[in-house]
Amino acid sequence: MRLTQFAPIFLPLGLLFNACATTQAPEAVVKDKKEHVLQGQPQPEVWFQGTPEQAFAQAKADNKLLFVYWGAVWCPPCNELKSEVFSKPRFAELMKNFVPVYLDGDTDQAQVWGERLSASGYPTVLVLTPDGRELYRLSTSLNEDEFHAAVQPVLKENQNFAEAFKRLENRETKADDWKILAYTSWDQLPEGRYTGDRLLNAAKRAADKVPANMPKEKAIFAANLLNLANMQKDDKESANSLADIKIESKRYLDAIFANKDTIQAARSFVNYSAKPTVEFLLGKPKGKPYDDLKKRWLKAAAEIAANPNNSVDTRLAAWNPAIEFQKLEAPDAAVPAKLKADVQAAAAEADKNAETAFERHAVISSAAYMLRQVGDFDGARKLLETEAAKTDTPWYYYSSLASLEQELKNEKAAQTWAAKARESVVGRASRIQWITNDIILNAKIKNADQKAYMLNLTKEYYETATTLDDGFSGRNWARAKKVSDSLKDWHKDPAFTALFSTYEKKCSGLEKESQKNCEKHFAELKD
C-alpha cells in the first residue's frame, strides 16, 4: 500500500468549476485568502490574487501554465519550502512564466479544490495547463537550485510526467525525460493510475537505466526506489519485484553514497529512511552487512549536517539516522549520554540559527521531537512552550505538547494541551483537524467523566463540519473517517445516536461531493 491516495490526475476545467461552485461572492473569497496571505504567504506580490477559477481564466487568456501550491501556514515542510524556495528573488522571476496560485487549505472551498486537484497532503506542488491537465507533481524537498532545474523541462519543452512515465515503461525514455522523472513526487502520485507493482517496476527501471553521466539523478532514483520498496514491503503482489530489489540493493546504495553530490541529492532519504531501509533489506540490526551499512549511512549524515548550504532543518534532521540506528539496536534502552548530548547541542544550534518565521515553523517541532527521542522531555517541553508563546500558530505546538504528555502517560496534562490547541486554532480545515486530534486523544482515555467530554467534543466537530460547504471534502473527509473510528465505542450509545441523527440532516446543505461523503459518514456510523 502507498502512504497517500489521490483521485484521477486529469480533470476537465468545466468539471473542476462545476464541482467547486460556491455561492460566496468572488471578492469574499479573495478577502479570506488575503487574511491567510498575512499569516504565511511569501512574496505576496508574486502570487495571483484571486480565486482559482479566476486563475484558470487568466492562464487561458495569457496562454500560460499554472503553478499551484497547496499547503497550510502551520505545516513544517510547507514552511521549509517557503524558506528555501518561495521567498527567494529567483522564484519571483521564474513565476513570471506562470500564473502562480497559492492555495491555502483553510480558505473557502479549498478542500473541494484540493480534492479536484488530487491535492491532499501538505505541501503539494502542481504544474497544470489552463484546461486543468496535470503536467507535473513536483517533489517538495528541493532547494532553490534543484527547484529551478526541475521546472525547466516542463517550462521549456512542455514536458509532462505522464508521457515521460509511459516512455519509461515502454523502454523509450528520451534524454529530457530523466529530469522530470527524477524531480516528481512519486509517493504522491494518484494510486488509481500508478499502482503497486507497476510503480515499483517503473522506479526500478529508472534507477537501472538513468545515464551514468547523471549521478545525482541516479541517486534520487535509487533513493526513490528504496523508499517505495519500504512502503510496499508487505504487498504480496510486489513480492517478486521486492526480492529483486533486495538482491540488487548494494548497487542502489552505492549510487546514493557515491560522493558528496549524490548524498546531497538523496539527503531526504538519508535523513529519514535509515530504520525502514534496514528493516526491509536486513531485517535485524546485526552482522557485518548491518555494520557496514550503518557506517556508510552515518558518514553520509555527517556530511549533510556539515554542509553550510543546507537549510537549518536539513542539518538538524541529519542527526535522525544516529537516533534510528540506536533505537534499532536497543529499542528499550536509554540513549547513550554522548548521543543525547550531541542531539541536544544540534537542537540548540537549530533554535539559534532559525531566524525567520518560515525557518522556525519548519524547525522547532522537529527539534522538540528529536529531543523526545533521546529522552530529553524537559528540554522538548521548554522548547515547545517557549515557541508557542511567540508564534502565530500556537496550536501546532500545543498539540506537540499534548503528544509529549501522552507519551509520558500524563493524561490530564495531555487533555489540557489538546483542548488549548483546539480552542486556539485558526482556519476552516485546520479547526476540523484539531477537533479531530482532540477526539482521537480523548477516545483513548477511559474515566468516569469521559462520555460527557467526548459528547461535547463530538458535537463541536459536527457543528463545525456541517456548517462548511467543504466540511466533508479533501482532508476534511479524511478527518471524518478518523472521527468515525474513534467513536466506535459510542456508535450505539443513545446520546451519541441522537447527536448523529441531528447532524445527519444537515448533510443536504453541503456542496455536492461533501454532501455525498457526509451521508456516507453517518450511514457507516449506523453499521
Coordinates of C-alpha atoms in Angstrom, one line a residue:
M1 CA 0.0 0.0 0.0
R2 CA 1.1 3.6 -0.6
L3 CA 1.1 6.3 2.0
T4 CA -1.1 8.7 0.2
Q5 CA -4.1 8.2 -2.1
F6 CA -5.3 10.6 -4.8
A7 CA -8.1 11.0 -7.3
P8 CA -7.5 10.8 -11.1
I9 CA -4.7 13.0 -12.4
F10 CA -6.7 14.9 -15.1
L11 CA -10.0 16.7 -14.8
P12 CA -11.5 18.9 -17.5
L13 CA -11.7 22.5 -16.4
G14 CA -15.5 22.6 -16.6
L15 CA -15.8 19.7 -14.2
L16 CA -13.4 21.4 -11.8
F17 CA -15.5 24.6 -11.9
N18 CA -18.9 22.8 -11.5
A19 CA -17.7 20.7 -8.6
C20 CA -16.3 23.7 -6.8
A21 CA -19.1 26.2 -7.4
T22 CA -19.8 28.4 -4.4
T23 CA -22.5 30.9 -3.5
Q24 CA -19.9 33.1 -1.9
A25 CA -19.0 36.2 -3.9
P26 CA -15.5 36.1 -5.5
E27 CA -14.4 39.2 -3.6
A28 CA -15.3 37.5 -0.3
V29 CA -13.1 34.5 -1.3
V30 CA -10.2 36.9 -2.1
K31 CA -10.7 38.6 1.2
D32 CA -10.5 35.3 3.1
K33 CA -7.4 34.4 1.1
K34 CA -5.7 37.7 1.9
E35 CA -6.2 37.1 5.6
H36 CA -4.1 34.0 5.2
V37 CA -1.6 35.8 3.0
L38 CA -0.7 38.0 6.0
Q39 CA 0.0 34.8 8.0
G40 CA 2.1 32.8 5.7
Q41 CA 2.4 33.8 2.1
P42 CA 6.0 34.6 1.0
Q43 CA 6.4 37.4 -1.6
P44 CA 2.6 38.1 -1.8
E45 CA 3.0 40.2 -4.9
V46 CA 4.3 37.2 -6.8
W47 CA 1.1 35.1 -6.4
F48 CA -2.2 35.5 -8.3
Q49 CA -4.6 37.4 -6.1
G50 CA -8.0 35.9 -6.9
T51 CA -10.0 32.7 -6.9
P52 CA -8.8 29.5 -8.5
E53 CA -11.5 29.9 -11.2
Q54 CA -10.1 33.4 -12.0
A55 CA -6.5 32.0 -12.1
F56 CA -7.5 29.4 -14.7
A57 CA -9.2 32.0 -16.8
Q58 CA -6.1 34.2 -16.5
A59 CA -3.9 31.4 -17.6
K60 CA -6.1 30.7 -20.6
A61 CA -6.1 34.4 -21.6
D62 CA -2.3 34.7 -21.2
N63 CA -1.5 31.2 -22.6
K64 CA 0.5 30.3 -19.5
L65 CA 0.8 27.3 -17.3
L66 CA -0.4 27.4 -13.7
F67 CA 1.9 26.8 -10.8
V68 CA -0.2 25.6 -7.9
Y69 CA 1.0 25.4 -4.3
W70 CA -1.2 23.7 -1.7
G71 CA -0.4 23.9 1.9
A72 CA -1.0 25.5 5.3
V73 CA 0.5 28.2 7.5
W74 CA 1.4 25.8 10.3
C75 CA 2.8 22.9 8.2
P76 CA 6.6 22.4 8.8
P77 CA 7.5 21.1 5.4
C78 CA 5.4 23.8 3.8
N79 CA 7.4 26.4 5.7
E80 CA 10.7 24.7 4.7
L81 CA 9.6 25.1 1.0
K82 CA 8.7 28.7 1.6
S83 CA 12.1 29.4 3.3
E84 CA 14.2 27.6 0.7
V85 CA 12.4 28.4 -2.5
F86 CA 9.3 30.7 -2.4
S87 CA 11.0 33.5 -0.5
K88 CA 13.9 33.8 -3.0
P89 CA 14.2 36.5 -5.7
R90 CA 14.8 33.9 -8.3
F91 CA 11.4 32.3 -7.6
A92 CA 9.7 35.7 -8.2
E93 CA 11.5 35.9 -11.6
L94 CA 10.6 32.3 -12.5
M95 CA 6.9 32.8 -11.7
K96 CA 6.6 35.4 -14.4
N97 CA 6.3 32.4 -16.8
F98 CA 3.3 31.0 -14.9
V99 CA 0.1 32.0 -13.2
P100 CA 1.2 31.1 -9.7
V101 CA -1.7 30.1 -7.3
Y102 CA -1.2 29.9 -3.6
L103 CA -3.9 27.6 -2.3
D104 CA -4.1 27.8 1.4
G105 CA -6.0 24.7 2.7
D106 CA -8.1 26.9 5.1
T107 CA -9.6 29.2 2.5
D108 CA -13.2 28.9 1.4
Q109 CA -13.8 25.9 -0.9
A110 CA -10.1 25.0 -0.6
Q111 CA -10.7 21.4 0.3
V112 CA -13.1 21.0 -2.6
W113 CA -10.3 22.3 -4.9
G114 CA -7.8 20.0 -3.2
E115 CA -10.0 17.0 -3.9
R116 CA -10.5 18.1 -7.6
L117 CA -6.7 18.6 -8.0
S118 CA -5.8 15.4 -6.1
A119 CA -4.0 17.5 -3.5
S120 CA -4.4 16.0 -0.1
G121 CA -1.0 16.1 1.7
Y122 CA 0.6 19.3 2.7
P123 CA 2.5 20.5 0.8
T124 CA 1.6 19.6 -2.8
V125 CA 3.1 21.5 -5.8
L126 CA 1.5 21.1 -9.3
V127 CA 2.0 22.4 -12.8
L128 CA -1.2 22.5 -14.7
T129 CA -2.4 23.5 -18.2
P130 CA -5.2 26.1 -18.4
D131 CA -7.6 23.3 -19.1
G132 CA -6.8 21.6 -15.9
R133 CA -4.4 18.9 -17.2
E134 CA -1.6 18.0 -14.7
L135 CA 1.8 18.1 -16.2
Y136 CA 4.0 17.8 -13.2
R137 CA 3.7 17.0 -9.4
L138 CA 7.0 18.3 -8.1
S139 CA 8.9 17.0 -5.2
T140 CA 8.7 19.4 -2.3
S141 CA 12.0 18.5 -0.8
L142 CA 14.1 20.7 -3.1
N143 CA 16.4 23.6 -2.5
E144 CA 16.4 26.7 -4.7
D145 CA 18.8 25.4 -7.4
E146 CA 17.1 22.0 -7.6
F147 CA 13.7 23.6 -7.9
H148 CA 14.8 25.8 -10.8
A149 CA 16.4 22.8 -12.6
A150 CA 13.2 20.7 -12.0
V151 CA 10.9 23.3 -13.5
Q152 CA 12.9 23.8 -16.7
P153 CA 11.7 20.7 -18.7
V154 CA 8.0 21.5 -18.3
L155 CA 8.6 25.2 -18.9
K156 CA 10.8 25.0 -22.0
E157 CA 9.8 21.7 -23.6
N158 CA 6.2 21.4 -22.3
Q159 CA 7.2 18.0 -20.9
N160 CA 4.9 16.2 -18.6
F161 CA 5.3 13.3 -16.2
A162 CA 2.5 11.0 -17.6
E163 CA 4.2 10.9 -21.0
A164 CA 7.7 10.5 -19.6
F165 CA 6.4 7.7 -17.4
K166 CA 4.8 5.9 -20.3
R167 CA 8.1 6.2 -22.3
L168 CA 10.0 4.8 -19.3
E169 CA 7.7 1.8 -19.2
N170 CA 8.0 1.2 -22.9
R171 CA 11.8 1.5 -22.8
E172 CA 11.7 4.6 -25.0
T173 CA 12.9 7.2 -22.5
K174 CA 14.2 10.4 -24.0
A175 CA 17.1 12.5 -22.7
D176 CA 14.8 15.2 -21.4
D177 CA 12.6 12.8 -19.5
W178 CA 15.1 12.0 -16.8
K179 CA 14.9 15.3 -15.0
I180 CA 11.1 15.4 -14.9
L181 CA 11.0 11.8 -13.7
A182 CA 13.7 12.5 -11.0
Y183 CA 12.0 15.6 -9.6
T184 CA 8.5 14.3 -9.4
S185 CA 7.0 13.4 -6.1
W186 CA 6.4 9.7 -6.8
D187 CA 4.9 9.0 -3.4
Q188 CA 2.1 11.5 -4.1
L189 CA 1.1 10.1 -7.5
P190 CA -2.5 9.0 -8.0
E191 CA -2.8 5.5 -6.7
G192 CA -5.6 4.6 -9.0
R193 CA -3.3 5.1 -12.0
Y194 CA 0.2 4.4 -10.6
T195 CA -0.4 1.3 -8.6
G196 CA 1.8 -1.1 -6.6
D197 CA 3.9 -3.3 -8.7
R198 CA 3.6 -1.1 -11.8
L199 CA 5.0 1.8 -9.9
L200 CA 7.8 -0.2 -8.3
N201 CA 8.9 -1.7 -11.6
A202 CA 9.0 1.7 -13.2
A203 CA 11.0 3.1 -10.3
K204 CA 13.4 0.2 -10.6
R205 CA 13.8 0.8 -14.4
A206 CA 14.5 4.4 -13.8
A207 CA 17.2 3.6 -11.2
D208 CA 18.7 1.0 -13.5
K209 CA 18.7 2.9 -16.8
V210 CA 19.4 6.5 -16.0
P211 CA 22.5 7.5 -17.9
A212 CA 25.8 7.3 -16.0
N213 CA 26.6 10.9 -16.6
M214 CA 23.6 11.9 -14.4
P215 CA 24.9 10.6 -11.0
K216 CA 22.7 12.9 -8.9
E217 CA 19.5 11.8 -10.7
K218 CA 20.7 8.2 -10.3
A219 CA 21.0 8.7 -6.5
I220 CA 17.5 10.3 -6.5
F221 CA 16.1 7.3 -8.4
A222 CA 17.8 4.8 -6.2
A223 CA 16.5 6.5 -3.0
N224 CA 13.0 6.7 -4.6
L225 CA 13.1 3.0 -5.4
L226 CA 14.1 2.0 -1.8
N227 CA 11.5 4.3 -0.3
L228 CA 8.8 2.8 -2.4
A229 CA 10.0 -0.7 -1.6
N230 CA 9.9 0.2 2.1
M231 CA 6.3 1.4 1.8
Q232 CA 5.2 -1.7 -0.2
K233 CA 7.3 -4.3 1.6
D234 CA 4.2 -6.2 2.8
D235 CA 2.4 -6.1 -0.6
K236 CA 2.1 -9.7 -1.8
E237 CA 1.6 -8.6 -5.4
S238 CA 5.0 -7.0 -5.4
A239 CA 6.8 -9.9 -3.8
N240 CA 9.0 -10.8 -6.9
S241 CA 9.9 -7.2 -7.5
L242 CA 10.8 -6.6 -3.9
A243 CA 13.0 -9.7 -3.9
D244 CA 14.9 -8.4 -6.9
I245 CA 15.4 -5.0 -5.3
K246 CA 16.9 -6.7 -2.2
I247 CA 19.3 -8.7 -4.3
E248 CA 20.5 -5.6 -6.1
S249 CA 20.3 -3.3 -3.1
K250 CA 24.1 -2.8 -2.9
R251 CA 24.1 -1.2 -6.3
Y252 CA 21.4 1.3 -5.3
L253 CA 23.0 2.1 -2.0
D254 CA 26.3 2.7 -3.9
A255 CA 24.6 5.2 -6.1
I256 CA 23.3 7.1 -3.1
F257 CA 26.5 7.1 -1.1
A258 CA 28.9 7.5 -4.1
N259 CA 30.1 11.0 -3.2
K260 CA 29.1 14.3 -1.6
D261 CA 26.9 15.4 -4.5
T262 CA 24.9 12.1 -4.6
I263 CA 24.5 12.2 -0.9
Q264 CA 23.2 15.8 -1.1
A265 CA 20.8 14.8 -3.9
A266 CA 19.4 12.0 -1.8
R267 CA 19.5 13.9 1.6
S268 CA 15.9 13.4 2.5
F269 CA 16.3 9.6 2.1
V270 CA 19.5 9.7 4.2
N271 CA 17.9 11.8 6.9
Y272 CA 14.6 9.9 7.3
S273 CA 14.9 6.4 5.9
A274 CA 17.6 4.5 7.8
K275 CA 15.2 2.5 10.0
P276 CA 12.8 1.3 7.3
T277 CA 15.6 0.6 4.9
V278 CA 17.4 -1.6 7.5
E279 CA 14.2 -3.4 8.3
F280 CA 13.4 -4.0 4.6
L281 CA 16.9 -5.1 3.5
L282 CA 18.3 -6.8 6.6
G283 CA 15.5 -7.5 9.0
K284 CA 17.6 -7.4 12.1
P285 CA 20.3 -4.9 13.1
K286 CA 23.3 -7.3 13.4
G287 CA 26.1 -8.7 11.4
K288 CA 28.7 -7.3 9.1
P289 CA 26.2 -6.1 6.4
Y290 CA 24.4 -4.1 9.1
D291 CA 27.7 -2.7 10.5
D292 CA 28.9 -1.7 7.0
L293 CA 25.6 0.0 6.1
K294 CA 25.4 1.9 9.4
K295 CA 29.0 3.2 8.9
R296 CA 28.2 4.4 5.4
W297 CA 24.9 5.9 6.5
L298 CA 26.3 7.9 9.5
K299 CA 29.2 9.2 7.4
A300 CA 26.7 10.5 4.8
A301 CA 24.6 12.0 7.5
A302 CA 27.6 13.8 8.9
E303 CA 28.3 15.3 5.5
I304 CA 24.8 16.6 5.3
A305 CA 25.0 18.1 8.8
A306 CA 28.3 19.8 8.0
N307 CA 27.1 21.3 4.7
P308 CA 26.5 25.1 5.3
N309 CA 24.4 25.3 2.2
N310 CA 21.7 23.1 3.7
S311 CA 18.8 24.5 5.5
V312 CA 18.7 24.7 9.3
D313 CA 16.1 21.9 9.3
T314 CA 18.0 19.6 6.9
R315 CA 21.2 20.0 9.0
L316 CA 19.3 19.2 12.2
A317 CA 17.5 16.2 10.6
A318 CA 20.9 14.7 9.7
W319 CA 21.1 13.6 13.4
N320 CA 18.0 11.4 12.9
P321 CA 19.9 8.4 11.5
A322 CA 22.0 8.1 14.6
I323 CA 18.9 8.0 16.7
E324 CA 17.2 5.5 14.4
F325 CA 20.3 3.1 14.5
Q326 CA 20.4 3.4 18.3
K327 CA 16.7 2.6 18.5
L328 CA 17.1 -0.4 16.2
E329 CA 19.9 -1.8 18.3
A330 CA 18.5 -1.1 21.7
P331 CA 14.8 -0.1 21.5
D332 CA 14.2 -0.2 25.2
A333 CA 17.4 1.1 26.5
A334 CA 18.3 4.7 27.4
V335 CA 20.1 6.6 24.7
P336 CA 23.8 6.8 25.3
A337 CA 24.9 10.1 27.0
K338 CA 27.1 11.2 24.1
L339 CA 24.3 10.8 21.5
K340 CA 21.9 12.6 23.8
A341 CA 24.3 15.5 24.3
D342 CA 25.0 15.7 20.6
V343 CA 21.3 15.9 19.7
Q344 CA 20.7 18.5 22.5
A345 CA 23.5 20.6 21.0
A346 CA 22.2 20.2 17.5
A347 CA 18.7 21.2 18.6
A348 CA 20.0 24.3 20.5
E349 CA 22.0 25.3 17.4
A350 CA 19.0 24.9 15.2
D351 CA 16.9 27.0 17.6
K352 CA 19.6 29.7 17.5
N353 CA 20.0 29.6 13.7
A354 CA 16.3 29.5 12.7
E355 CA 15.8 33.3 12.4
T356 CA 12.8 33.8 10.0
A357 CA 9.3 32.8 10.8
F358 CA 9.4 30.2 8.0
E359 CA 12.5 28.6 9.4
R360 CA 11.1 28.5 12.9
H361 CA 7.9 26.9 11.7
A362 CA 10.0 24.3 9.8
V363 CA 12.5 23.6 12.6
I364 CA 11.1 23.8 16.2
S365 CA 8.7 20.9 16.2
S366 CA 11.4 18.7 14.6
A367 CA 13.9 19.8 17.3
A368 CA 11.4 19.0 20.1
Y369 CA 10.6 15.6 18.6
M370 CA 14.3 14.7 18.4
L371 CA 14.8 15.8 22.0
R372 CA 12.0 13.4 22.9
Q373 CA 13.6 10.6 21.0
V374 CA 16.8 10.9 23.1
G375 CA 14.8 11.2 26.4
D376 CA 15.1 14.9 27.0
F377 CA 11.4 15.5 27.7
D378 CA 12.0 18.6 29.8
G379 CA 14.1 20.2 27.0
A380 CA 11.4 19.4 24.5
R381 CA 8.7 20.8 26.7
K382 CA 10.6 24.0 27.3
L383 CA 11.3 24.5 23.6
L384 CA 7.7 24.0 22.6
E385 CA 6.2 26.2 25.4
T386 CA 8.7 29.0 24.5
E387 CA 7.8 28.8 20.8
A388 CA 4.0 28.6 21.5
A389 CA 4.2 31.8 23.4
K390 CA 5.6 33.8 20.4
T391 CA 4.4 32.1 17.3
D392 CA 1.4 32.9 15.1
T393 CA 0.4 29.2 15.1
P394 CA 0.5 28.2 18.8
W395 CA -2.0 25.3 18.3
Y396 CA 0.6 23.3 16.4
Y397 CA 3.0 23.4 19.4
Y398 CA 0.2 22.8 21.9
S399 CA -0.6 19.6 20.0
S400 CA 3.1 18.6 20.2
L401 CA 2.9 19.2 24.0
A402 CA -0.2 17.0 24.2
S403 CA 1.6 14.2 22.4
L404 CA 4.6 14.6 24.7
E405 CA 2.5 14.4 27.8
Q406 CA 0.6 11.4 26.4
E407 CA 3.8 9.6 25.8
L408 CA 4.7 10.2 29.5
K409 CA 1.2 9.0 30.4
N410 CA 0.3 12.4 31.9
E411 CA -3.3 12.1 30.8
K412 CA -4.6 15.3 32.5
A413 CA -1.8 17.4 31.0
A414 CA -2.3 15.9 27.6
Q415 CA -6.0 16.7 27.7
T416 CA -5.3 20.2 28.8
W417 CA -2.8 20.9 25.9
A418 CA -5.1 19.2 23.4
A419 CA -8.0 21.4 24.5
K420 CA -5.8 24.5 24.3
A421 CA -4.8 23.6 20.8
R422 CA -8.4 23.1 19.7
E423 CA -9.5 26.4 21.3
S424 CA -6.7 28.4 19.7
V425 CA -6.7 27.0 16.2
V426 CA -7.4 29.4 13.3
G427 CA -8.7 28.2 9.9
R428 CA -11.6 26.2 8.4
A429 CA -9.9 22.9 7.7
S430 CA -7.3 23.3 10.5
R431 CA -10.1 23.7 13.0
I432 CA -11.7 20.4 11.9
Q433 CA -8.3 18.8 12.0
W434 CA -7.6 19.9 15.6
I435 CA -11.0 19.0 16.9
T436 CA -10.4 15.6 15.4
N437 CA -7.0 15.4 17.1
D438 CA -8.7 16.1 20.4
I439 CA -11.3 13.4 19.8
I440 CA -8.6 10.8 18.9
L441 CA -6.6 11.6 22.0
N442 CA -9.6 11.5 24.4
A443 CA -11.0 8.4 22.8
K444 CA -8.0 6.6 24.3
I445 CA -8.7 7.9 27.8
K446 CA -11.1 6.0 30.0
N447 CA -12.6 7.5 33.1
A448 CA -16.0 8.3 34.6
D449 CA -16.3 11.8 33.1
Q450 CA -15.1 10.8 29.6
K451 CA -18.5 10.2 28.0
A452 CA -19.7 13.7 28.6
Y453 CA -16.5 15.2 27.4
M454 CA -16.5 13.1 24.3
L455 CA -20.1 14.0 23.6
N456 CA -19.3 17.7 23.7
L457 CA -16.3 17.3 21.5
T458 CA -18.3 15.3 19.0
K459 CA -21.0 18.0 19.0
E460 CA -18.3 20.6 18.4
Y461 CA -16.9 18.6 15.5
Y462 CA -20.2 18.1 13.7
E463 CA -21.3 21.7 14.3
T464 CA -18.1 22.8 12.6
A465 CA -18.0 20.3 9.7
T466 CA -21.7 20.6 8.8
T467 CA -21.6 24.4 8.6
L468 CA -18.8 24.4 6.0
D469 CA -19.6 23.6 2.3
D470 CA -16.4 21.6 2.1
G471 CA -16.7 20.1 5.6
F472 CA -16.5 16.5 4.3
S473 CA -14.2 17.1 1.3
G474 CA -10.5 16.7 0.8
R475 CA -8.6 16.5 4.1
N476 CA -11.8 17.1 5.9
W477 CA -13.1 13.8 4.6
A478 CA -10.1 12.0 5.9
R479 CA -10.7 13.5 9.3
A480 CA -14.3 12.3 9.2
K481 CA -13.1 8.8 8.8
K482 CA -10.8 9.2 11.8
V483 CA -13.7 10.6 13.9
S484 CA -15.8 7.6 13.0
D485 CA -13.1 5.1 14.0
S486 CA -12.5 7.0 17.3
L487 CA -16.2 6.9 18.2
K488 CA -16.7 3.2 17.6
D489 CA -17.2 2.6 21.4
W490 CA -20.1 5.1 21.3
H491 CA -21.8 4.2 18.0
K492 CA -24.7 2.5 19.8
D493 CA -24.9 4.9 22.8
P494 CA -28.4 6.7 22.8
A495 CA -26.9 10.1 23.5
F496 CA -24.5 9.7 20.5
T497 CA -27.0 8.2 18.1
A498 CA -29.3 11.2 18.9
L499 CA -26.4 13.5 18.1
F500 CA -25.7 11.7 14.9
S501 CA -29.3 11.9 13.8
T502 CA -29.4 15.7 14.4
Y503 CA -26.4 16.5 12.3
E504 CA -27.1 13.9 9.6
K505 CA -29.9 16.1 8.5
K506 CA -27.5 18.9 7.8
C507 CA -25.7 17.0 5.0
S508 CA -28.2 18.2 2.5
G509 CA -26.9 21.7 2.8
L510 CA -23.3 20.9 1.8
E511 CA -21.5 21.1 -1.6
K512 CA -22.3 18.1 -3.8
E513 CA -19.3 15.9 -3.1
S514 CA -19.1 16.9 0.6
Q515 CA -22.8 16.1 0.9
K516 CA -22.3 12.6 -0.5
N517 CA -19.4 12.0 1.8
C518 CA -21.4 13.4 4.8
E519 CA -24.2 11.0 4.1
K520 CA -21.8 8.1 3.7
H521 CA -20.2 9.0 7.1
F522 CA -23.4 8.9 9.0
A523 CA -24.6 5.7 7.3
E524 CA -21.4 4.0 8.4
L525 CA -22.0 5.1 12.0
K526 CA -25.2 3.1 12.0
D527 CA -23.5 -0.1 10.9

